Short mmCIF file of C-alpha atoms and ligand atoms in Angstrom, two decimals:
data_model
loop_
_atom_site.label_atom_id
_atom_site.label_comp_id
_atom_site.label_asym_id
_atom_site.label_seq_id
_atom_site.Cartn_x
_atom_site.Cartn_y
_atom_site.Cartn_z
CA MET A 1 113.01 11.70 -69.95
CA SER A 2 111.83 8.08 -70.95
CA LYS A 3 113.71 5.11 -72.77
CA ILE A 4 111.71 4.48 -75.44
CA ALA A 5 111.22 -0.13 -75.56
CA LEU A 6 110.15 -2.31 -78.45
CA ILE A 7 108.94 -5.56 -77.33
CA THR A 8 107.48 -7.95 -80.29
CA GLY A 9 104.74 -10.61 -79.73
CA ALA A 10 103.62 -8.46 -76.47
CA ASN A 11 100.13 -9.37 -76.38
CA LYS A 12 100.28 -12.53 -74.14
CA GLY A 13 103.45 -14.64 -72.56
CA ILE A 14 106.53 -13.56 -71.39
CA GLY A 15 106.33 -10.59 -74.14
CA PHE A 16 103.05 -8.94 -72.30
CA GLU A 17 104.65 -9.82 -68.88
CA THR A 18 108.35 -8.54 -69.57
CA ALA A 19 106.19 -4.84 -70.64
CA ARG A 20 104.67 -4.93 -67.14
CA GLN A 21 107.57 -5.19 -65.71
CA LEU A 22 109.77 -3.13 -68.18
CA ALA A 23 106.61 -0.12 -67.67
CA LYS A 24 106.99 -0.51 -63.85
CA SER A 25 111.12 -0.37 -63.55
CA GLY A 26 109.98 3.83 -63.61
CA GLY A 27 111.31 5.70 -67.31
CA VAL A 28 110.60 3.28 -69.74
CA HIS A 29 107.59 4.37 -72.51
CA VAL A 30 106.73 1.08 -73.77
CA LEU A 31 105.84 0.08 -77.67
CA LEU A 32 103.82 -2.90 -77.05
CA ALA A 33 103.62 -5.22 -80.44
CA ALA A 34 101.29 -7.92 -81.54
CA ARG A 35 100.80 -9.37 -84.84
CA ASP A 36 97.26 -8.62 -84.53
CA ARG A 37 95.77 -4.94 -84.05
CA GLY A 38 92.95 -6.37 -81.35
CA LYS A 39 95.25 -8.41 -79.41
CA GLY A 40 97.75 -5.03 -78.88
CA VAL A 41 94.94 -2.50 -78.40
CA ASP A 42 93.76 -4.99 -75.27
CA ALA A 43 96.70 -5.76 -74.07
CA ALA A 44 97.98 -2.29 -74.29
CA LEU A 45 94.31 -1.18 -72.37
CA LYS A 46 95.14 -4.17 -69.68
CA LEU A 47 98.48 -2.37 -68.42
CA GLN A 48 97.32 1.10 -68.86
CA GLY A 49 94.86 -0.04 -66.26
CA GLU A 50 97.45 -0.75 -63.71
CA GLY A 51 98.96 2.66 -64.28
CA LEU A 52 101.60 1.74 -66.69
CA ASP A 53 103.00 4.03 -69.53
CA VAL A 54 102.46 1.62 -72.25
CA GLU A 55 101.03 1.62 -76.06
CA ALA A 56 99.90 -0.80 -78.95
CA LEU A 57 101.97 -1.03 -82.45
CA THR A 58 100.83 -3.44 -85.13
CA LEU A 59 103.72 -5.64 -85.68
CA ASP A 60 103.69 -8.68 -87.54
CA VAL A 61 107.85 -9.62 -87.97
CA THR A 62 107.43 -12.17 -90.96
CA ASP A 63 105.01 -9.10 -93.10
CA ALA A 64 108.38 -6.74 -94.07
CA ASP A 65 105.45 -3.74 -95.31
CA SER A 66 104.42 -4.06 -91.39
CA ILE A 67 108.09 -3.29 -89.92
CA ALA A 68 108.72 -1.12 -92.09
CA GLY A 69 105.85 0.97 -90.88
CA ALA A 70 105.74 0.39 -87.67
CA ALA A 71 109.63 1.62 -88.02
CA LYS A 72 108.34 5.01 -89.25
CA ASP A 73 105.37 5.56 -86.97
CA ILE A 74 108.39 4.57 -84.53
CA GLY A 75 111.40 7.14 -85.71
CA LYS A 76 108.12 10.19 -86.62
CA LYS A 77 106.81 9.71 -82.95
CA PHE A 78 110.41 9.75 -81.40
CA GLY A 79 112.89 9.66 -83.33
CA ARG A 80 115.03 6.57 -82.31
CA LEU A 81 114.31 3.33 -80.16
CA ASP A 82 116.51 2.85 -76.82
CA ILE A 83 114.83 -1.17 -76.20
CA LEU A 84 114.44 -3.70 -78.60
CA ILE A 85 113.03 -6.70 -77.18
CA ASN A 86 112.74 -9.94 -80.24
CA ASN A 87 110.17 -11.70 -77.88
CA ALA A 88 107.57 -12.81 -81.36
CA GLY A 89 108.17 -16.68 -81.39
CA ILE A 90 106.93 -19.85 -82.38
CA GLY A 91 107.23 -23.53 -81.71
CA VAL A 92 105.44 -25.80 -84.58
CA ASP A 93 107.24 -28.99 -84.65
CA ASP A 94 105.05 -32.50 -84.77
CA PRO A 95 105.34 -33.97 -81.08
CA ALA A 96 104.46 -37.58 -83.23
CA LYS A 97 107.13 -36.50 -85.55
CA LYS A 98 110.36 -37.99 -85.41
CA VAL A 99 113.57 -35.41 -85.84
CA ALA A 100 114.35 -36.39 -89.44
CA GLU A 101 110.42 -36.80 -90.11
CA GLN A 102 109.65 -32.34 -89.80
CA THR A 103 107.94 -31.15 -92.87
CA LEU A 104 110.68 -28.59 -94.83
CA ALA A 105 107.09 -26.83 -94.35
CA THR A 106 107.81 -26.93 -90.70
CA TRP A 107 111.24 -25.69 -91.01
CA ARG A 108 110.51 -23.14 -93.35
CA LYS A 109 107.42 -21.43 -91.33
CA THR A 110 109.61 -21.49 -87.71
CA PHE A 111 112.70 -20.10 -89.34
CA ASP A 112 110.51 -17.24 -90.53
CA THR A 113 109.52 -16.03 -87.85
CA ASN A 114 111.96 -16.99 -85.08
CA VAL A 115 114.96 -15.56 -87.50
CA PHE A 116 114.19 -14.52 -91.09
CA GLY A 117 111.37 -12.60 -88.73
CA LEU A 118 114.43 -11.14 -85.69
CA ILE A 119 116.51 -10.16 -87.96
CA ALA A 120 114.24 -8.22 -90.29
CA VAL A 121 113.09 -6.16 -87.33
CA THR A 122 116.87 -5.60 -86.31
CA GLN A 123 117.70 -4.75 -89.73
CA GLU A 124 114.76 -2.23 -89.74
CA PHE A 125 114.95 -0.09 -86.31
CA LEU A 126 119.15 -0.79 -86.26
CA PRO A 127 119.21 3.26 -87.53
CA LEU A 128 116.38 4.08 -84.43
CA LEU A 129 118.72 2.08 -82.20
CA GLU A 130 121.85 3.90 -83.72
CA LYS A 131 120.53 7.14 -82.10
CA SER A 132 120.04 6.25 -79.02
CA ASP A 133 122.55 7.05 -75.85
CA ALA A 134 122.12 2.82 -74.85
CA GLY A 135 120.38 0.94 -77.40
CA ARG A 136 119.75 -2.83 -76.02
CA ILE A 137 118.80 -5.21 -78.08
CA VAL A 138 117.78 -8.80 -76.65
CA ASN A 139 116.45 -11.64 -78.58
CA LEU A 140 114.55 -14.39 -76.88
CA SER A 141 116.76 -17.33 -77.16
CA SER A 142 115.92 -21.40 -75.50
CA ILE A 143 118.32 -23.19 -73.20
CA LEU A 144 117.03 -25.56 -76.57
CA ALA A 145 119.69 -23.87 -78.08
CA SER A 146 122.50 -24.92 -76.53
CA LEU A 147 124.49 -27.72 -79.34
CA THR A 148 126.80 -28.29 -75.95
CA LEU A 149 123.35 -29.80 -73.87
CA HIS A 150 122.32 -31.40 -77.28
CA ILE A 151 125.63 -33.27 -77.34
CA ASP A 152 125.70 -34.65 -73.73
CA PRO A 153 123.44 -37.43 -73.03
CA LYS A 154 123.46 -36.12 -69.29
CA SER A 155 121.88 -32.44 -69.49
CA PRO A 156 118.16 -31.88 -69.31
CA ILE A 157 117.31 -31.25 -72.67
CA TYR A 158 118.87 -34.63 -74.14
CA ASP A 159 115.79 -35.88 -75.30
CA PHE A 160 114.09 -32.96 -76.20
CA LYS A 161 114.59 -32.53 -79.55
CA VAL A 162 111.74 -30.39 -81.16
CA PRO A 163 114.36 -29.88 -84.58
CA ALA A 164 113.27 -26.49 -86.19
CA TYR A 165 112.26 -25.45 -83.00
CA ASN A 166 115.53 -26.35 -81.37
CA VAL A 167 117.54 -25.31 -84.42
CA SER A 168 115.52 -22.22 -85.17
CA LYS A 169 117.02 -20.39 -81.26
CA THR A 170 120.91 -21.84 -82.18
CA ALA A 171 120.61 -19.22 -85.90
CA VAL A 172 119.20 -16.78 -82.97
CA ASN A 173 122.11 -17.00 -81.30
CA ALA A 174 124.10 -17.38 -84.11
CA TRP A 175 122.55 -13.86 -85.45
CA THR A 176 123.65 -12.50 -81.81
CA VAL A 177 127.55 -13.52 -81.84
CA GLN A 178 127.91 -12.05 -85.41
CA LEU A 179 125.68 -8.75 -84.43
CA ALA A 180 127.71 -8.34 -81.34
CA TYR A 181 130.59 -7.81 -83.31
CA GLN A 182 129.77 -5.20 -85.73
CA LEU A 183 128.38 -3.29 -82.57
CA ARG A 184 131.11 -4.07 -80.26
CA ASP A 185 132.56 -0.62 -80.52
CA THR A 186 128.88 1.27 -80.47
CA LYS A 187 126.65 1.74 -77.39
CA ILE A 188 124.43 -0.44 -78.81
CA LYS A 189 124.41 -3.70 -77.06
CA VAL A 190 123.10 -7.21 -78.03
CA ASN A 191 122.27 -10.78 -75.63
CA ALA A 192 121.03 -13.58 -76.58
CA ALA A 193 118.33 -14.84 -73.70
CA HIS A 194 116.68 -18.24 -72.66
CA PRO A 195 114.05 -17.09 -70.22
CA GLY A 196 113.31 -20.58 -68.71
CA HIS A 197 110.61 -23.17 -68.69
CA VAL A 198 107.91 -20.92 -68.40
CA LYS A 199 103.90 -21.69 -68.25
CA THR A 200 102.39 -19.83 -71.91
CA GLU A 201 100.89 -21.33 -74.39
CA LEU A 202 104.39 -21.85 -75.97
CA GLY A 203 105.97 -23.23 -73.04
CA GLY A 204 102.52 -25.18 -72.11
CA ALA A 205 100.64 -25.50 -68.89
CA ALA A 206 103.28 -27.74 -66.88
CA ALA A 207 106.50 -25.44 -67.71
CA PRO A 208 108.31 -25.00 -64.27
CA MET A 209 108.40 -21.24 -64.29
CA GLU A 210 105.90 -18.93 -64.17
CA ILE A 211 105.67 -16.14 -66.45
CA VAL A 212 106.00 -13.57 -63.55
CA ASP A 213 109.76 -15.01 -63.48
CA GLY A 214 110.15 -15.91 -67.40
CA ALA A 215 110.55 -12.04 -67.86
CA LYS A 216 113.01 -11.26 -65.49
CA THR A 217 115.72 -12.25 -68.06
CA SER A 218 114.80 -10.44 -70.57
CA VAL A 219 114.22 -7.49 -68.69
CA ALA A 220 117.35 -7.17 -66.90
CA LEU A 221 118.83 -7.27 -70.23
CA ALA A 222 117.51 -4.82 -71.52
CA LEU A 223 118.14 -2.22 -68.24
CA ILE A 224 122.28 -3.67 -68.66
CA GLY A 225 124.52 -0.61 -68.08
CA ALA A 226 127.59 0.50 -70.18
CA ASN A 227 129.77 -2.36 -68.56
CA GLY A 228 126.96 -4.78 -69.21
CA PRO A 229 127.46 -7.93 -71.52
CA ASN A 230 127.40 -7.93 -75.33
CA GLY A 231 126.83 -11.18 -77.56
CA ALA A 232 126.30 -13.22 -74.23
CA TYR A 233 123.63 -16.32 -73.73
CA VAL A 234 122.24 -16.00 -70.73
CA HIS A 235 119.75 -17.07 -67.89
CA MET A 236 119.08 -14.73 -65.18
CA GLY A 237 122.74 -12.81 -64.99
CA GLU A 238 123.99 -16.57 -65.74
CA PRO A 239 125.77 -17.63 -68.64
CA LEU A 240 125.18 -21.11 -70.79
CA PRO A 241 126.85 -22.61 -72.95
CA TRP A 242 126.64 -22.30 -76.84
N1 NAP B 1 107.68 -20.95 -72.31
C1 NAP B 1 109.22 -21.07 -72.80
O1 NAP B 1 109.62 -21.71 -71.84
C2 NAP B 1 110.22 -20.45 -73.64
C3 NAP B 1 111.67 -21.34 -73.54
C4 NAP B 1 112.67 -20.66 -74.12
C5 NAP B 1 111.89 -19.78 -74.98
N2 NAP B 1 111.09 -19.25 -75.46
C6 NAP B 1 110.92 -17.95 -76.52
O2 NAP B 1 110.34 -17.19 -75.46
C7 NAP B 1 109.91 -15.88 -76.18
C8 NAP B 1 108.07 -16.02 -76.47
O3 NAP B 1 107.68 -17.34 -75.98
P1 NAP B 1 106.44 -17.06 -74.73
O4 NAP B 1 106.18 -18.33 -73.96
O5 NAP B 1 105.41 -16.09 -74.40
O6 NAP B 1 104.87 -17.67 -76.43
P2 NAP B 1 103.25 -17.54 -76.62
O7 NAP B 1 102.46 -16.88 -74.84
O8 NAP B 1 102.82 -18.38 -77.94
O9 NAP B 1 103.05 -15.89 -77.02
C9 NAP B 1 104.62 -15.54 -78.16
C10 NAP B 1 103.82 -14.25 -79.12
O10 NAP B 1 104.40 -14.55 -80.26
C11 NAP B 1 103.69 -13.74 -81.45
N3 NAP B 1 103.97 -13.91 -82.84
C12 NAP B 1 103.83 -15.04 -82.99
N4 NAP B 1 104.26 -15.14 -84.34
C13 NAP B 1 104.55 -13.95 -84.69
C14 NAP B 1 104.58 -12.97 -85.86
N5 NAP B 1 104.71 -13.65 -87.03
N6 NAP B 1 105.16 -11.40 -85.64
C15 NAP B 1 104.07 -11.12 -84.31
N7 NAP B 1 104.07 -11.33 -83.23
C16 NAP B 1 104.11 -13.23 -83.11
C17 NAP B 1 102.36 -14.16 -81.01
O11 NAP B 1 101.47 -13.63 -81.11
P3 NAP B 1 100.04 -14.42 -81.51
O12 NAP B 1 98.72 -13.99 -80.13
O13 NAP B 1 99.05 -13.67 -82.75
O14 NAP B 1 100.23 -15.32 -81.83
C18 NAP B 1 102.25 -14.13 -79.02
O15 NAP B 1 102.23 -12.90 -78.67
C19 NAP B 1 109.49 -16.66 -77.81
O16 NAP B 1 110.59 -16.64 -78.83
C20 NAP B 1 109.83 -18.64 -77.38
O17 NAP B 1 110.38 -19.09 -78.01
C21 NAP B 1 109.88 -19.80 -74.69
#
């Protein structure tokens, strides 16, 4: 029986490549979620054209009705969810503004998607993950979430102060730790992934990592076994400092 995996924001970028690699790993039926139905269908058709076991699903992580509708459909069709990859994310800080100048609208928009959207999706799908033999949740964080690295003038991210984005990902890490505590004696594991600095619309064309490598941390955490970590913050199998 195939595992059922749901990936949010999977119509492009790291999410799309994660869908491809998870489906290619064999034995995983991938629900490729996109907020725009047309973009999701096009992306799913592309992977189906590669012979992969993928279907499109419409899900906007900032829309409670959309999340509830998706969970209801998956519950009816599969009765469970084995893998949830909270991949959808945005970065809308204004690069021309200093840390203290980013508007509250920017902070709210960022948190609505990256934090509250991620939590809302997780809350809605947790009952279906509890029906899995080995539920896995992967939260897309970033190295820019790391407070330890942000206070170290010698760290490579010291000068990357895009505050709304960075703090939203720090909140994702904190949420991951809180949820891992709740799940510690269950069959579900939740971890935070730093994909790398990846060439996507969000990461920019000058990013050093190719998308094919940027999906690897999410895929690995989605497929960890019973002895794998719970509540970890990881890049390519290595822990990052919180
Ligand atoms: N690229 C990097 O260097 C990097 C580094 C660290 C962490 N990350 C994280 O990795 C994840 C994927 O990033 P990426 O680089 O692949 O970005 P991307 O190419 O910009 O893709 C982002 C995806 O999220 C979707 N999305 C945005 N808002 C959404 C919403 N409200 N509901 C559902 N989907 C929504 C987008 O949909 P639309 O196409 O409709 O906009 C798109 O599919 C993000 O969480 C990001 O923060 C990326």
